[in-house]
Coordinates of C-alpha atoms in Angstrom, one line a residue:
Chain A
M24 CA 116.5 99.5 104.4
A25 CA 119.2 100.9 102.1
Y26 CA 118.3 102.2 98.7
S27 CA 120.6 101.4 95.8
D28 CA 122.6 104.4 94.2
K29 CA 120.4 104.2 91.1
V30 CA 117.2 104.4 93.2
L31 CA 118.6 107.4 95.1
D32 CA 119.6 109.1 91.9
H33 CA 116.1 108.8 90.5
Y34 CA 114.6 109.7 93.8
E35 CA 116.7 112.9 94.2
N36 CA 116.6 113.9 90.6
P37 CA 113.4 112.4 89.2
R38 CA 113.2 112.6 85.4
N39 CA 110.2 113.8 83.5
V40 CA 108.0 114.7 86.4
G41 CA 104.8 116.4 85.3
A42 CA 101.5 116.2 83.6
M43 CA 100.1 116.2 80.1
D44 CA 96.6 117.1 79.0
A45 CA 94.9 113.7 79.3
E46 CA 92.1 114.9 76.9
E47 CA 94.6 115.3 74.0
S48 CA 94.2 112.6 71.4
D49 CA 97.9 112.0 71.1
V50 CA 98.3 111.4 74.9
G51 CA 97.9 108.1 76.7
T52 CA 97.4 108.1 80.5
G53 CA 97.9 105.2 82.8
M54 CA 96.7 105.4 86.4
V55 CA 97.6 102.6 88.8
G56 CA 97.7 102.1 92.5
A57 CA 99.1 99.6 95.0
P58 CA 96.8 99.0 97.9
A59 CA 99.6 97.3 99.8
C60 CA 101.4 100.6 100.4
G61 CA 98.9 103.2 99.2
D62 CA 101.1 104.3 96.3
V63 CA 99.5 106.1 93.4
M64 CA 101.2 106.4 90.0
R65 CA 100.3 108.4 86.9
L66 CA 102.3 107.8 83.7
Q67 CA 101.6 109.6 80.5
I68 CA 103.0 109.2 77.0
K69 CA 102.8 111.5 74.0
V70 CA 102.8 109.6 70.7
N71 CA 103.7 111.0 67.3
D72 CA 102.2 110.2 63.9
D73 CA 104.7 107.3 63.3
G74 CA 103.5 105.6 66.5
I75 CA 106.7 106.5 68.4
I76 CA 106.6 107.7 72.0
E77 CA 108.2 111.1 71.8
D78 CA 107.6 112.2 75.4
A79 CA 106.7 110.8 78.8
K80 CA 105.7 112.3 82.1
F81 CA 104.9 110.8 85.5
K82 CA 103.7 111.7 88.9
T83 CA 104.0 109.2 91.7
Y84 CA 103.1 109.4 95.4
G85 CA 104.9 106.6 97.1
C86 CA 108.2 105.4 98.4
G87 CA 111.6 106.0 96.8
S88 CA 111.4 102.7 94.8
A89 CA 108.1 103.6 93.3
I90 CA 109.3 107.0 92.3
A91 CA 112.5 105.6 90.8
S92 CA 110.6 102.8 88.9
S93 CA 108.3 105.3 87.2
S94 CA 111.1 107.8 86.6
L95 CA 113.2 105.1 84.9
V96 CA 110.3 103.9 82.8
T97 CA 109.7 107.4 81.4
E98 CA 113.3 107.4 80.3
W99 CA 113.1 104.0 78.8
V100 CA 109.9 104.5 76.7
K101 CA 111.0 107.6 74.9
G102 CA 111.8 106.7 71.3
K103 CA 110.1 103.4 71.6
T104 CA 107.1 102.1 69.6
L105 CA 103.9 101.4 71.6
D106 CA 104.5 97.7 71.3
E107 CA 108.0 97.9 72.5
A108 CA 106.9 100.1 75.4
A109 CA 104.2 97.6 76.4
E110 CA 106.8 94.9 76.5
I111 CA 108.8 96.4 79.3
K112 CA 109.0 93.9 82.1
N113 CA 109.0 94.7 85.8
T114 CA 112.0 92.3 86.2
A115 CA 114.1 94.5 84.0
I116 CA 113.1 97.6 86.1
A117 CA 113.8 95.8 89.3
E118 CA 117.2 94.6 88.0
E119 CA 118.3 98.0 86.7
L120 CA 117.4 99.6 90.1
A121 CA 118.6 96.7 92.2
L122 CA 115.3 96.6 94.0
P123 CA 115.2 94.3 97.1
P124 CA 112.4 91.6 97.1
V125 CA 110.1 93.6 99.3
K126 CA 110.1 96.4 96.7
I127 CA 109.5 94.3 93.6
H128 CA 105.8 95.4 93.7
C129 CA 107.0 99.0 92.9
S130 CA 108.4 97.8 89.6
V131 CA 105.2 95.8 88.9
L132 CA 103.3 99.1 89.4
A133 CA 105.5 100.8 86.9
E134 CA 105.0 98.0 84.3
D135 CA 101.2 98.2 84.9
A136 CA 101.3 101.9 84.5
I137 CA 103.0 101.9 81.1
K138 CA 100.7 99.1 79.9
A139 CA 97.7 101.2 81.0
A140 CA 99.0 104.3 79.2
V141 CA 99.6 102.4 76.0
S142 CA 96.1 100.8 76.1
D143 CA 94.5 104.2 76.9
Y144 CA 96.2 105.7 73.9
K145 CA 95.2 102.8 71.6
K146 CA 91.6 103.1 72.8
K147 CA 91.5 106.8 71.9
Q148 CA 92.6 106.0 68.3
D149 CA 89.7 103.6 67.7
Chain B
M181 CA 94.0 77.8 124.4
D182 CA 93.4 76.2 121.0
L183 CA 95.7 77.5 118.2
S184 CA 93.5 76.0 115.6
K185 CA 90.6 78.3 116.5
N186 CA 90.1 81.4 114.4
F187 CA 90.5 84.8 116.0
F188 CA 86.8 85.3 116.5
Q189 CA 86.4 81.9 118.1
L190 CA 89.5 82.6 120.2
F191 CA 87.9 85.7 121.8
A192 CA 84.4 84.2 121.8
L193 CA 83.1 86.9 119.5
P194 CA 80.6 86.5 116.6
E195 CA 82.2 86.3 113.2
S196 CA 81.2 89.8 112.0
F197 CA 82.7 93.1 110.9
D198 CA 81.2 94.8 113.9
V199 CA 83.3 94.0 116.9
D200 CA 82.6 94.9 120.5
T201 CA 86.0 96.3 121.4
A202 CA 85.3 96.2 125.1
K203 CA 84.5 92.5 125.0
L204 CA 87.5 91.9 122.7
M205 CA 89.8 93.5 125.2
D206 CA 88.3 91.7 128.2
A207 CA 88.7 88.4 126.4
Y208 CA 92.2 89.3 125.4
R209 CA 93.3 90.2 128.9
S210 CA 91.9 87.1 130.5
L211 CA 93.5 84.8 127.9
Q212 CA 96.8 86.8 128.2
K213 CA 96.9 86.0 131.9
V214 CA 96.6 82.3 131.2
V215 CA 99.3 82.0 128.5
H216 CA 101.7 84.6 129.9
P217 CA 105.3 83.2 129.5
D218 CA 106.0 84.2 133.2
H219 CA 103.8 81.3 134.3
F220 CA 106.0 78.9 132.5
A221 CA 109.3 80.1 133.8
S222 CA 109.8 76.8 135.7
G223 CA 108.0 74.7 133.1
T224 CA 109.6 72.4 130.5
D225 CA 111.2 73.9 127.3
K226 CA 108.2 72.7 125.4
E227 CA 105.8 74.5 127.7
K228 CA 107.8 77.6 127.5
R229 CA 107.9 77.5 123.7
L230 CA 104.2 76.9 123.5
S231 CA 103.4 79.8 125.8
I232 CA 105.4 82.1 123.7
E233 CA 103.7 80.9 120.6
M234 CA 100.3 81.3 122.2
A235 CA 101.1 84.8 123.4
A236 CA 102.2 85.8 119.9
H237 CA 99.0 84.2 118.5
L238 CA 96.9 86.2 120.9
N239 CA 98.7 89.5 120.1
D240 CA 98.2 88.8 116.4
G241 CA 94.6 88.1 117.0
V242 CA 93.8 91.3 119.0
D243 CA 95.7 93.4 116.4
T244 CA 93.8 91.8 113.6
L245 CA 90.3 92.3 115.1
K246 CA 91.0 95.8 116.4
K247 CA 92.0 97.3 113.0
P248 CA 89.1 97.7 110.6
V249 CA 91.0 97.1 107.4
K250 CA 92.9 94.1 108.8
R251 CA 89.7 92.7 110.2
A252 CA 88.0 93.1 106.9
I253 CA 90.8 91.2 105.1
Y254 CA 90.8 88.5 107.8
L255 CA 87.0 88.0 107.4
L256 CA 87.3 87.6 103.6
G257 CA 90.1 85.1 104.3
L258 CA 87.8 83.0 106.5
K259 CA 85.4 82.9 103.6
G260 CA 88.2 81.5 101.4
L261 CA 89.1 84.7 99.7
N262 CA 92.8 85.3 99.9
V263 CA 93.4 89.0 99.5
D264 CA 96.8 89.7 98.0
F265 CA 97.4 93.4 97.5
E266 CA 100.9 92.9 96.3
K267 CA 99.6 91.5 93.0
N268 CA 96.4 93.4 92.6
T269 CA 97.0 96.8 91.1
A270 CA 93.7 97.1 89.3
M271 CA 91.7 99.9 90.9
S272 CA 89.0 102.1 89.6
P273 CA 90.6 105.0 87.6
M274 CA 88.1 107.4 89.2
F275 CA 89.2 106.3 92.7
L276 CA 92.9 106.7 91.7
M277 CA 92.3 110.1 90.3
E278 CA 90.7 111.1 93.5
Q279 CA 93.6 109.7 95.5
M280 CA 96.0 111.7 93.3
E281 CA 94.0 114.8 93.9
L282 CA 93.9 114.1 97.7
R283 CA 97.7 113.6 97.7
E284 CA 98.2 116.9 95.9
T285 CA 96.0 118.6 98.4
L286 CA 98.0 117.1 101.2
E287 CA 101.2 118.2 99.6
A288 CA 99.9 121.8 99.4
V289 CA 98.7 121.8 103.0
T290 CA 102.0 123.3 104.4
N291 CA 101.5 126.3 102.1
Q292 CA 98.1 127.2 103.4
A293 CA 97.6 130.1 105.7
D294 CA 96.2 127.7 108.4
P295 CA 97.6 124.3 107.7
F296 CA 95.8 122.7 110.6
L297 CA 92.5 123.9 109.3
A298 CA 93.4 122.4 105.9
I299 CA 94.4 119.1 107.5
D300 CA 91.2 119.0 109.5
A301 CA 89.1 119.5 106.3
L302 CA 91.1 116.8 104.5
Y303 CA 90.8 114.4 107.4
E304 CA 87.0 114.9 107.6
R305 CA 86.7 114.2 103.9
L306 CA 88.6 111.0 104.3
K307 CA 86.6 109.9 107.3
T308 CA 83.4 110.3 105.3
M309 CA 84.9 108.3 102.4
Q310 CA 86.0 105.6 104.8
S311 CA 82.7 105.2 106.7
E312 CA 80.8 105.1 103.4
R313 CA 83.0 102.2 102.3
T314 CA 82.7 100.5 105.6
E315 CA 79.0 100.3 105.2
R316 CA 79.3 99.1 101.6
F317 CA 81.8 96.5 102.8
K318 CA 79.4 95.2 105.4
G319 CA 76.6 95.0 102.9
A320 CA 78.7 93.0 100.4
Y321 CA 80.2 90.8 103.1
N322 CA 76.9 90.0 104.6
S323 CA 75.4 89.0 101.2
G324 CA 78.1 86.3 101.2
D325 CA 77.8 85.1 97.6
S326 CA 81.1 84.9 95.7
Q327 CA 80.3 88.0 93.5
S328 CA 79.5 90.1 96.6
L329 CA 82.7 88.9 98.3
E330 CA 84.8 89.9 95.3
R331 CA 83.1 93.3 95.4
A332 CA 84.0 93.4 99.1
E333 CA 87.6 92.8 98.2
G334 CA 87.7 95.8 95.9
I335 CA 86.1 97.9 98.7
V336 CA 88.8 96.8 101.2
A337 CA 91.5 97.8 98.7
E338 CA 90.1 101.3 98.7
M339 CA 89.8 101.3 102.5
Q340 CA 93.4 100.4 102.7
F341 CA 94.3 103.3 100.5
I342 CA 92.3 105.8 102.6
E343 CA 93.8 104.4 105.8
K344 CA 97.3 104.8 104.4
L345 CA 96.6 108.4 103.5
C346 CA 95.2 109.1 107.0
I347 CA 98.5 107.8 108.5
D348 CA 100.5 110.1 106.2
I349 CA 98.3 113.0 107.3
E350 CA 98.9 112.2 110.9
R351 CA 102.6 112.1 110.2
L352 CA 102.6 115.5 108.5
E353 CA 100.6 116.9 111.4
E354 CA 103.3 115.8 113.8
T355 CA 105.9 117.6 111.8
L356 CA 103.9 120.8 112.0
D357 CA 103.6 120.8 115.8

């Protein structure tokens, strides 16, 4: 199966790969996995006092589409509010990366990951 | 051969996670002889088509019952629980963190002084994880109530993860040879 140019670009030059200290109060961590293919994805956000996401990092073990989906999401969420970030839809990710139907679940994974990171951050603030 | 029979009935095996592989293969071979498309070379088109269909069904059946994770998913399906891993990404964070750590360990294997030793250690760890889950799956499946079956589904998801990792380890090992 051929990957789109955008997937290849993110796959070869993934943005924002890395880890943040999950214990920090201004960091939200989302861990998700896809049993269908065994992919694991960790997406982290750093939120400033105004509730804006100022940095994002990810680490993904999976196929090119899963890596590209999470890489793209870390780019998209920077500068967004938590609510805006939580509204990112997998369909938008899939469209941007031109994912074929069999790889749609990779974009679902990335959507679930950002939602999980936002909810982890919110839980910490309570 | 009756296409409406489930795979366990097809091979005359009890509907259980524990499968007698020797019996399965014996049953498979004798049924394979009966439906083999070669026997229908001079048959009608309908007979030919049916024999191909049956041979495919038979292969699908033996493949499903031979592989533990596939078998587990099939068993849950027979109980009315359709396992859809495409939609289900909710996994225990603890388990996922462990998976991430295992993936990182696997990634670092090639930098080890003795990569084969490191691979063996990782493989042993995964085997232990898998057999522990297999026992838990059997327990939950045999309980049979809907809550236990749902628990069994979660266990299969983890088993699928571990199996995928084992395959990736084997692949890596091949590149090291």
